Amino acid sequence: MNSAAPTLTLTIRALTWCLHLLIAGLLALTAARAVAGGGPHVAPTVATAAALELVYAAGPVLPRGRRSRWTAVLWLAAVGLVWLVLLTLSADAVWLAFPLYFLQLHLLPRGAGLAAVIATALAAITAFAAHQGTFRPAAAIGPALGAAVAVAVVWGYQALYLEVERRRRLIEELTATRTDLAAAQHTAGMLAERERLAREIHDTLAQGLSSIQLLLRATERALPDRPDTAARYVGQARQAAVDNLAEARRFVAALAPPVLEGTTLAGALERLCATTSTRNPLTARFHLADDPVPLPTAHEVALLRVTQSALANVVQHAHAVTAEVTLGYVGDHVTVDVVDDGVGFDPDRPPVPHPEGGGFGLAAMRARVRALDGTLTVESAPGHGTVLTARLPLPRADAPEAEASL
């Protein structure tokens, strides 16, 4: 909120009332001096002063509208004409030139206002000299100096007012911009959180439910001839449900995945391969290619989720017999390779995402890796298996550990 505009409004009102009081006082003084001094023009002077007061008082109550500028000009001309009549009757009317300067500068355009001020000053100087019977340069100093002061004050005030208005508009624009920015940040935060939840649901709940579905199908096939095998499948499905419940609770709270608690990324990947091999007709093997390097939680979570999604794709779509997961540290990058011997596909024509058929895995994996300035490459061909590589840059030694983007 800008308080400058209300302050200027109060200032304008105060100056307006001061101008009204000044004109009323000068007219009263002119009439009083005429009465006190006597002379042949007492009655015309008092009458003209009263007429000028009435004409001036009509100005503030004139109707305002589309033609208010011309109405003000006509009113100002009437005030000027009555003042000239009063000026011919009394030398004391010369003091009214000073408030007239402010009226002319306020109501007329800059050029016309300056011309009116000069004409008023010349009329005051000429009339005063006529009343005195002679012209003296000192008599011209008062009207001329008053005109100069009025021009300086009004133009200075107008410049100040324009500057205040400019700053007010800038503040309004800044406020509007900040409001728009806050709304955009709020929207971006909502979209980021929605994307995070979508990735987590795809990589945890969706894959877990798919695994449970496969185990239950295997249970149906085992019944009733192999009850022990069916019971084992049911137990594995129950454990998958328990694991996914824990995953759901943790990603809602934005915590690290439970498989990373109390272990390293290599240990989590090895356990993931073992669990995948136990629950599915797939042999998944884990390999650690280099000495492990400590990673930020965000890197570990991203690589774990990418591997989970990749192995889920192998189970559901590749019809593979084996899958090899390799964690490596090459130079200033950490990589995870997932290689399977399945049916493969054309990377240039990936499956179209569909709510029932899936197809969101690759997009989710790329989003995770790209968020950490990494790359995801897929090499495959129909009938020749698939090689998926996630590559993330290792953090600098002096860089603070990033928070997990779960």
PDB file of N, CA and C in Angstrom, residues 72-106:
ATOM      1  N   ALA A  72     -13.660  25.392 -16.578  1.00  0.00           N
ATOM      2  CA  ALA A  72     -12.680  26.035 -15.700  1.00  0.00           C
ATOM      3  C   ALA A  72     -12.010  27.219 -16.381  1.00  0.00           C
ATOM      4  N   VAL A  73     -11.721  27.079 -17.679  1.00  0.00           N
ATOM      5  CA  VAL A  73     -11.079  28.181 -18.407  1.00  0.00           C
ATOM      6  C   VAL A  73     -12.014  29.394 -18.470  1.00  0.00           C
ATOM      7  N   LEU A  74     -13.305  29.144 -18.769  1.00  0.00           N
ATOM      8  CA  LEU A  74     -14.260  30.249 -18.820  1.00  0.00           C
ATOM      9  C   LEU A  74     -14.417  30.910 -17.457  1.00  0.00           C
ATOM     10  N   TRP A  75     -14.451  30.100 -16.408  1.00  0.00           N
ATOM     11  CA  TRP A  75     -14.558  30.667 -15.052  1.00  0.00           C
ATOM     12  C   TRP A  75     -13.330  31.496 -14.721  1.00  0.00           C
ATOM     13  N   LEU A  76     -12.152  30.989 -15.094  1.00  0.00           N
ATOM     14  CA  LEU A  76     -10.918  31.718 -14.828  1.00  0.00           C
ATOM     15  C   LEU A  76     -10.892  33.039 -15.603  1.00  0.00           C
ATOM     16  N   ALA A  77     -11.409  33.014 -16.837  1.00  0.00           N
ATOM     17  CA  ALA A  77     -11.468  34.248 -17.627  1.00  0.00           C
ATOM     18  C   ALA A  77     -12.405  35.262 -16.971  1.00  0.00           C
ATOM     19  N   ALA A  78     -13.543  34.783 -16.438  1.00  0.00           N
ATOM     20  CA  ALA A  78     -14.477  35.689 -15.763  1.00  0.00           C
ATOM     21  C   ALA A  78     -13.835  36.297 -14.521  1.00  0.00           C
ATOM     22  N   VAL A  79     -13.116  35.462 -13.749  1.00  0.00           N
ATOM     23  CA  VAL A  79     -12.420  35.979 -12.569  1.00  0.00           C
ATOM     24  C   VAL A  79     -11.403  37.036 -12.977  1.00  0.00           C
ATOM     25  N   GLY A  80     -10.670  36.767 -14.068  1.00  0.00           N
ATOM     26  CA  GLY A  80      -9.667  37.719 -14.532  1.00  0.00           C
ATOM     27  C   GLY A  80     -10.276  39.038 -14.982  1.00  0.00           C
ATOM     28  N   LEU A  81     -11.397  38.966 -15.679  1.00  0.00           N
ATOM     29  CA  LEU A  81     -12.040  40.196 -16.153  1.00  0.00           C
ATOM     30  C   LEU A  81     -12.539  41.055 -14.984  1.00  0.00           C
ATOM     31  N   VAL A  82     -13.185  40.414 -13.999  1.00  0.00           N
ATOM     32  CA  VAL A  82     -13.664  41.177 -12.840  1.00  0.00           C
ATOM     33  C   VAL A  82     -12.484  41.746 -12.068  1.00  0.00           C
ATOM     34  N   TRP A  83     -11.413  40.988 -12.006  1.00  0.00           N
ATOM     35  CA  TRP A  83     -10.217  41.492 -11.302  1.00  0.00           C
ATOM     36  C   TRP A  83      -9.642  42.708 -12.023  1.00  0.00           C
ATOM     37  N   LEU A  84      -9.645  42.698 -13.360  1.00  0.00           N
ATOM     38  CA  LEU A  84      -9.136  43.854 -14.108  1.00  0.00           C
ATOM     39  C   LEU A  84      -9.993  45.103 -13.827  1.00  0.00           C
ATOM     40  N   VAL A  85     -11.301  44.890 -13.721  1.00  0.00           N
ATOM     41  CA  VAL A  85     -12.175  46.024 -13.377  1.00  0.00           C
ATOM     42  C   VAL A  85     -11.823  46.543 -11.987  1.00  0.00           C
ATOM     43  N   LEU A  86     -11.651  45.614 -11.027  1.00  0.00           N
ATOM     44  CA  LEU A  86     -11.289  46.037  -9.677  1.00  0.00           C
ATOM     45  C   LEU A  86      -9.924  46.709  -9.654  1.00  0.00           C
ATOM     46  N   LEU A  87      -9.037  46.217 -10.516  1.00  0.00           N
ATOM     47  CA  LEU A  87      -7.682  46.788 -10.565  1.00  0.00           C
ATOM     48  C   LEU A  87      -7.705  48.229 -11.064  1.00  0.00           C
ATOM     49  N   THR A  88      -8.635  48.529 -11.956  1.00  0.00           N
ATOM     50  CA  THR A  88      -8.744  49.921 -12.423  1.00  0.00           C
ATOM     51  C   THR A  88      -9.328  50.849 -11.368  1.00  0.00           C
ATOM     52  N   LEU A  89     -10.033  50.256 -10.407  1.00  0.00           N
ATOM     53  CA  LEU A  89     -10.654  51.068  -9.369  1.00  0.00           C
ATOM     54  C   LEU A  89      -9.769  51.246  -8.147  1.00  0.00           C
ATOM     55  N   SER A  90      -8.931  50.221  -7.836  1.00  0.00           N
ATOM     56  CA  SER A  90      -8.129  50.281  -6.611  1.00  0.00           C
ATOM     57  C   SER A  90      -6.759  49.681  -6.857  1.00  0.00           C
ATOM     58  N   ALA A  91      -5.738  50.398  -6.385  1.00  0.00           N
ATOM     59  CA  ALA A  91      -4.367  49.891  -6.499  1.00  0.00           C
ATOM     60  C   ALA A  91      -4.143  48.697  -5.579  1.00  0.00           C
ATOM     61  N   ASP A  92      -4.972  48.583  -4.530  1.00  0.00           N
ATOM     62  CA  ASP A  92      -4.798  47.462  -3.604  1.00  0.00           C
ATOM     63  C   ASP A  92      -5.119  46.115  -4.257  1.00  0.00           C
ATOM     64  N   ALA A  93      -5.855  46.145  -5.362  1.00  0.00           N
ATOM     65  CA  ALA A  93      -6.187  44.890  -6.049  1.00  0.00           C
ATOM     66  C   ALA A  93      -4.974  44.234  -6.679  1.00  0.00           C
ATOM     67  N   VAL A  94      -3.857  44.967  -6.735  1.00  0.00           N
ATOM     68  CA  VAL A  94      -2.651  44.383  -7.323  1.00  0.00           C
ATOM     69  C   VAL A  94      -2.182  43.163  -6.552  1.00  0.00           C
ATOM     70  N   TRP A  95      -2.524  43.121  -5.239  1.00  0.00           N
ATOM     71  CA  TRP A  95      -2.064  41.967  -4.444  1.00  0.00           C
ATOM     72  C   TRP A  95      -2.814  40.690  -4.788  1.00  0.00           C
ATOM     73  N   LEU A  96      -3.950  40.831  -5.434  1.00  0.00           N
ATOM     74  CA  LEU A  96      -4.681  39.628  -5.861  1.00  0.00           C
ATOM     75  C   LEU A  96      -3.998  38.900  -7.015  1.00  0.00           C
ATOM     76  N   ALA A  97      -3.015  39.558  -7.628  1.00  0.00           N
ATOM     77  CA  ALA A  97      -2.303  38.904  -8.730  1.00  0.00           C
ATOM     78  C   ALA A  97      -1.601  37.625  -8.264  1.00  0.00           C
ATOM     79  N   PHE A  98      -1.110  37.639  -7.014  1.00  0.00           N
ATOM     80  CA  PHE A  98      -0.351  36.475  -6.535  1.00  0.00           C
ATOM     81  C   PHE A  98      -1.208  35.200  -6.470  1.00  0.00           C
ATOM     82  N   PRO A  99      -2.389  35.211  -5.840  1.00  0.00           N
ATOM     83  CA  PRO A  99      -3.200  33.973  -5.883  1.00  0.00           C
ATOM     84  C   PRO A  99      -3.712  33.639  -7.272  1.00  0.00           C
ATOM     85  N   LEU A 100      -3.906  34.700  -8.123  1.00  0.00           N
ATOM     86  CA  LEU A 100      -4.325  34.402  -9.496  1.00  0.00           C
ATOM     87  C   LEU A 100      -3.258  33.621 -10.252  1.00  0.00           C
ATOM     88  N   TYR A 101      -1.985  33.896  -9.954  1.00  0.00           N
ATOM     89  CA  TYR A 101      -0.903  33.129 -10.595  1.00  0.00           C
ATOM     90  C   TYR A 101      -1.119  31.623 -10.373  1.00  0.00           C
ATOM     91  N   PHE A 102      -1.412  31.237  -9.126  1.00  0.00           N
ATOM     92  CA  PHE A 102      -1.570  29.814  -8.800  1.00  0.00           C
ATOM     93  C   PHE A 102      -2.789  29.215  -9.504  1.00  0.00           C
ATOM     94  N   LEU A 103      -3.877  30.003  -9.582  1.00  0.00           N
ATOM     95  CA  LEU A 103      -5.049  29.496 -10.303  1.00  0.00           C
ATOM     96  C   LEU A 103      -4.739  29.245 -11.770  1.00  0.00           C
ATOM     97  N   GLN A 104      -4.077  30.181 -12.390  1.00  0.00           N
ATOM     98  CA  GLN A 104      -3.767  30.060 -13.819  1.00  0.00           C
ATOM     99  C   GLN A 104      -2.815  28.894 -14.087  1.00  0.00           C
ATOM    100  N   LEU A 105      -1.806  28.741 -13.251  1.00  0.00           N
ATOM    101  CA  LEU A 105      -0.857  27.647 -13.446  1.00  0.00           C
ATOM    102  C   LEU A 105      -1.494  26.292 -13.172  1.00  0.00           C
ATOM    103  N   HIS A 106      -2.489  26.280 -12.282  1.00  0.00           N
ATOM    104  CA  HIS A 106      -3.128  25.009 -11.933  1.00  0.00           C
ATOM    105  C   HIS A 106      -4.170  24.587 -12.966  1.00  0.00           C
TER     106      HIS A 106
END
